[in-house]
Short mmCIF file of C-alpha atoms in Angstrom, two decimals:
data_model
loop_
_atom_site.label_atom_id
_atom_site.label_comp_id
_atom_site.label_asym_id
_atom_site.label_seq_id
_atom_site.Cartn_x
_atom_site.Cartn_y
_atom_site.Cartn_z
CA MET D 1 0.00 0.00 0.00
CA SER D 2 1.43 3.38 -0.97
CA ARG D 3 1.99 5.88 1.83
CA ASP D 4 -0.50 8.42 0.46
CA ARG D 5 -3.32 5.87 0.78
CA HIS D 6 -2.66 5.28 4.48
CA LEU D 7 -5.51 6.36 6.77
CA ASP D 8 -4.94 7.71 10.27
CA VAL D 9 -6.76 5.49 12.76
CA LEU D 10 -8.33 7.65 15.48
CA TYR D 11 -9.93 4.88 17.54
CA ARG D 12 -10.28 1.10 17.50
CA ASP D 13 -11.77 -1.53 19.77
CA GLU D 14 -13.22 -4.99 19.18
CA ARG D 15 -16.38 -3.66 17.47
CA PHE D 16 -15.54 -0.25 15.98
CA ILE D 17 -12.87 1.68 14.13
CA ALA D 18 -12.75 5.41 13.39
CA VAL D 19 -10.45 7.02 10.82
CA ALA D 20 -9.62 10.46 9.47
CA LYS D 21 -11.16 10.85 6.03
CA PRO D 22 -9.14 13.03 3.64
CA ALA D 23 -10.92 15.73 1.66
CA ASP D 24 -12.03 14.85 -1.88
CA LEU D 25 -12.34 11.12 -1.19
CA LEU D 26 -15.61 9.29 -1.80
CA MET D 27 -17.01 7.09 0.94
CA HIS D 28 -17.77 4.17 -1.39
CA ARG D 29 -18.41 3.29 -5.02
CA SER D 30 -21.59 4.78 -6.51
CA ASP D 31 -23.36 5.19 -9.83
CA ILE D 32 -22.37 8.86 -10.02
CA ALA D 33 -18.64 8.05 -9.79
CA GLU D 34 -18.21 5.11 -12.12
CA ARG D 35 -14.69 6.08 -13.20
CA VAL D 36 -13.37 6.61 -9.68
CA ASP D 37 -11.49 3.67 -8.17
CA ASP D 38 -10.36 5.14 -4.84
CA PHE D 39 -12.80 5.01 -1.93
CA LEU D 40 -12.56 5.37 1.84
CA LEU D 41 -14.32 2.05 2.44
CA GLN D 42 -11.91 0.08 0.26
CA ARG D 43 -8.83 1.90 1.55
CA LEU D 44 -9.73 0.94 5.10
CA ARG D 45 -10.49 -2.67 4.17
CA ASP D 46 -7.12 -2.93 2.43
CA GLN D 47 -5.31 -1.30 5.34
CA ILE D 48 -6.65 -3.46 8.16
CA ARG D 49 -7.24 -6.54 5.98
CA ARG D 50 -10.81 -7.18 7.04
CA ARG D 51 -14.32 -6.16 6.15
CA VAL D 52 -15.81 -3.00 7.67
CA TYR D 53 -19.37 -1.67 7.73
CA ILE D 54 -20.47 1.92 7.13
CA VAL D 55 -22.22 3.65 10.04
CA HIS D 56 -22.54 7.18 8.61
CA ARG D 57 -21.19 9.26 5.73
CA LEU D 58 -19.36 12.48 4.94
CA ASP D 59 -19.64 14.35 1.65
CA ARG D 60 -16.78 13.75 -0.77
CA PRO D 61 -15.15 17.20 -0.27
CA THR D 62 -15.46 17.11 3.54
CA SER D 63 -12.63 15.81 5.71
CA GLY D 64 -12.76 14.45 9.24
CA VAL D 65 -13.77 11.63 11.53
CA VAL D 66 -15.73 8.66 10.17
CA LEU D 67 -16.88 5.69 12.25
CA PHE D 68 -17.18 2.12 10.92
CA GLY D 69 -18.43 -1.07 12.49
CA LEU D 70 -16.13 -4.10 12.44
CA ASP D 71 -19.18 -6.34 12.15
CA ALA D 72 -22.72 -5.88 10.89
CA GLU D 73 -24.29 -5.95 14.36
CA ALA D 74 -21.98 -3.20 15.61
CA ALA D 75 -22.78 -1.00 12.62
CA ARG D 76 -26.54 -1.46 13.12
CA ALA D 77 -26.23 -0.65 16.83
CA ALA D 78 -24.30 2.56 16.13
CA CYS D 79 -26.72 3.59 13.35
CA ALA D 80 -29.51 3.55 15.93
CA ALA D 81 -27.91 6.60 17.60
CA TRP D 82 -28.29 8.58 14.35
CA GLU D 83 -31.90 7.46 14.01
CA VAL D 84 -32.81 8.94 17.40
CA GLN D 85 -30.55 12.00 16.96
CA ALA D 86 -28.33 11.01 19.89
CA VAL D 87 -25.10 11.97 18.08
CA ASP D 88 -23.20 15.19 18.81
CA LYS D 89 -21.43 16.25 15.58
CA ARG D 90 -19.05 19.20 15.58
CA TYR D 91 -17.49 20.66 12.47
CA LEU D 92 -14.98 23.40 11.74
CA ALA D 93 -16.06 25.58 8.83
CA VAL D 94 -14.74 28.72 7.14
CA VAL D 95 -17.44 31.03 5.79
CA ARG D 96 -17.56 34.36 3.98
CA GLY D 97 -18.42 37.37 6.11
CA TRP D 98 -18.66 37.69 9.87
CA PRO D 99 -21.80 36.01 11.22
CA ALA D 100 -23.06 36.73 14.71
CA ALA D 101 -21.10 35.26 17.62
CA ALA D 102 -23.60 32.39 17.78
CA GLY D 103 -26.81 31.45 16.07
CA THR D 104 -29.28 28.85 14.87
CA ILE D 105 -30.52 28.11 11.35
CA ASP D 106 -33.93 26.45 11.37
CA TYR D 107 -34.76 25.96 7.72
CA PRO D 108 -36.34 22.86 6.09
CA LEU D 109 -34.37 21.31 3.24
CA VAL D 110 -35.34 19.34 0.15
CA GLU D 111 -33.09 16.30 -0.20
CA GLU D 112 -34.51 14.93 -3.45
CA PRO D 113 -36.34 16.71 -6.29
CA GLY D 114 -40.08 16.30 -6.06
CA ARG D 115 -40.07 15.48 -2.35
CA ALA D 116 -41.29 17.66 0.50
CA ALA D 117 -38.81 19.68 2.52
CA GLN D 118 -37.68 18.05 5.76
CA PRO D 119 -37.00 19.84 9.08
CA ALA D 120 -33.34 20.78 9.50
CA VAL D 121 -31.59 22.70 12.28
CA THR D 122 -27.95 23.83 12.50
CA THR D 123 -26.27 25.86 15.23
CA TRP D 124 -22.95 27.68 15.13
CA ARG D 125 -20.45 29.39 17.38
CA ARG D 126 -17.91 31.85 15.96
CA LEU D 127 -14.31 31.03 16.88
CA ALA D 128 -12.29 33.62 14.94
CA CYS D 129 -12.48 36.34 12.29
CA ALA D 130 -10.11 37.53 9.57
CA GLU D 131 -10.08 40.35 7.02
CA LEU D 132 -7.88 39.99 3.94
CA PRO D 133 -6.69 43.03 1.93
CA ILE D 134 -7.96 41.58 -1.35
CA ALA D 135 -10.77 42.89 -3.53
CA VAL D 136 -13.70 40.53 -4.00
CA GLY D 137 -16.57 41.91 -6.02
CA ARG D 138 -17.26 45.56 -5.13
CA TYR D 139 -15.44 45.41 -1.79
CA ALA D 140 -11.78 46.38 -1.28
CA SER D 141 -11.25 43.70 1.39
CA ALA D 142 -12.78 40.35 2.22
CA ARG D 143 -14.01 39.11 5.59
CA TYR D 144 -14.05 35.48 6.73
CA ALA D 145 -14.92 33.62 9.90
CA LEU D 146 -14.05 30.29 11.46
CA LEU D 147 -17.07 28.58 12.99
CA GLU D 148 -17.79 25.56 15.13
CA VAL D 149 -20.92 24.11 13.54
CA ARG D 150 -23.34 21.54 14.98
CA PRO D 151 -25.96 20.03 12.65
CA LEU D 152 -28.80 18.85 14.88
CA SER D 153 -30.35 16.90 12.02
CA GLY D 154 -28.71 14.97 9.20
CA ARG D 155 -29.96 16.24 5.86
CA LEU D 156 -27.98 15.96 2.63
CA HIS D 157 -25.44 18.82 2.38
CA GLN D 158 -27.15 20.38 5.39
CA ILE D 159 -24.32 22.63 6.58
CA ARG D 160 -23.49 23.81 3.09
CA LYS D 161 -27.13 24.55 2.22
CA HIS D 162 -27.88 26.25 5.52
CA PHE D 163 -24.98 28.70 5.31
CA HIS D 164 -25.86 29.41 1.69
CA HIS D 165 -29.37 30.22 2.95
CA ILE D 166 -28.05 32.92 5.30
CA SER D 167 -25.50 34.20 2.71
CA HIS D 168 -22.44 33.10 4.69
CA HIS D 169 -21.33 30.55 2.10
CA LEU D 170 -18.72 27.94 2.95
CA ILE D 171 -15.41 28.62 1.25
CA GLY D 172 -14.51 26.07 -1.40
CA ASP D 173 -18.11 24.92 -1.88
CA THR D 174 -18.49 24.66 -5.66
CA THR D 175 -22.16 23.64 -5.46
CA HIS D 176 -23.72 25.96 -2.86
CA GLY D 177 -20.92 28.51 -2.41
CA ASP D 178 -19.76 31.83 -3.84
CA GLY D 179 -17.41 31.46 -6.82
CA ARG D 180 -15.72 34.83 -6.27
CA HIS D 181 -14.60 33.95 -2.76
CA ASN D 182 -13.61 30.44 -3.82
CA ARG D 183 -11.34 31.94 -6.47
CA ALA D 184 -9.86 34.37 -3.96
CA PHE D 185 -8.88 31.49 -1.68
CA ARG D 186 -7.34 29.53 -4.53
CA GLU D 187 -5.30 32.54 -5.66
CA HIS D 188 -4.30 34.11 -2.35
CA CYS D 189 -4.41 31.27 0.18
CA ALA D 190 -3.44 28.31 -2.04
CA SER D 191 -6.59 26.54 -0.83
CA HIS D 192 -8.31 24.26 -3.34
CA ARG D 193 -10.74 22.38 -1.10
CA LEU D 194 -14.00 22.77 0.77
CA LEU D 195 -13.20 24.30 4.15
CA LEU D 196 -15.39 21.94 6.16
CA HIS D 197 -13.96 19.42 8.63
CA ALA D 198 -15.74 16.94 10.90
CA ALA D 199 -13.69 17.50 14.04
CA ARG D 200 -15.61 15.59 16.70
CA LEU D 201 -18.22 12.87 17.00
CA ARG D 202 -19.84 11.81 20.29
CA LEU D 203 -22.42 9.05 20.68
CA PRO D 204 -23.49 6.51 23.30
CA GLN D 205 -21.30 3.40 23.35
CA PRO D 206 -23.75 0.80 21.95
CA PHE D 207 -22.32 -2.06 24.01
CA ALA D 208 -21.50 -0.32 27.29
CA THR D 209 -24.38 1.40 29.10
CA GLY D 210 -23.48 4.85 30.39
CA GLU D 211 -20.28 5.14 28.33
CA THR D 212 -19.65 7.41 25.37
CA LEU D 213 -17.63 7.11 22.19
CA ASP D 214 -15.85 10.47 21.92
CA LEU D 215 -13.99 10.57 18.61
CA ARG D 216 -11.77 13.54 17.77
CA CYS D 217 -9.98 14.41 14.53
CA PRO D 218 -7.60 17.39 14.36
CA PRO D 219 -7.53 19.26 11.03
CA GLY D 220 -4.94 17.98 8.56
CA ALA D 221 -1.83 19.88 7.55
CA ASP D 222 -3.56 21.50 4.56
CA LEU D 223 -6.37 22.94 6.67
CA GLN D 224 -4.03 24.05 9.45
CA ALA D 225 -1.90 25.87 6.85
CA THR D 226 -4.99 27.73 5.61
CA PHE D 227 -5.92 28.70 9.16
CA ALA D 228 -2.38 30.00 9.71
CA ARG D 229 -2.57 32.12 6.53
CA LEU D 230 -5.70 33.71 7.96
CA GLY D 231 -3.89 34.48 11.21
CA TRP D 232 -5.77 31.95 13.32
CA ALA D 233 -3.76 30.29 16.07
CA GLU D 234 -4.28 26.68 17.09
CA ALA D 235 -5.82 27.80 20.38
CA GLN D 236 -8.72 29.36 18.45
CA TRP D 237 -9.89 26.08 16.91
CA ALA D 238 -8.43 23.41 19.21
CA GLU D 239 -11.09 23.95 21.89
CA THR D 240 -13.56 22.15 19.61
CA LEU D 241 -11.47 19.02 20.18
CA ARG D 242 -11.28 19.32 23.97
#
């Protein structure tokens, strides 16, 4: 196995394993990616030389912690926590503009064309702000913020759609974002990815009453470099992991 395919293992016991998913890596093979032959599921199977079972998913461009079951029963037991919304998910996200210090987005989302919108709620807490001396659109400088984001429901592209809804688009989002700010980050910050990272995942331990699986995934070197270019110290984002 080549070094660049190696996955960082964040947690492992007899029933579960959690790894750090790189950005721009699909979870598994699908009809919409027929020509892609590199997937998180297969990488992990190759690395630990055994079958694993998906518990939840991250979008292709999103990095961060992903939990797998090491057997089908374990995966089903962990999935039950998502079904009853007993999972605490915390993301780090970079958005355009300076949102309020904290807030809630309560806005139903349509997951599939032709279907009714489903309830969706996301909260955020602002961790840091930055202003870059670069012209974007009609403004002479550009403002950005680092947020800790908690989706309280699990709709498709929920975080990306919700921050589009309030006009604080996620940087690097080519589907729901702002192309002008995406270009600015590519040109001035050497950032070519979606700035969304699943930093922490907490859920009840399915096989130990009263215990919690608390899975933490620090940002990778690429994301930390972007934070540093924006003048954000580790102390400003590391509290999400504590």
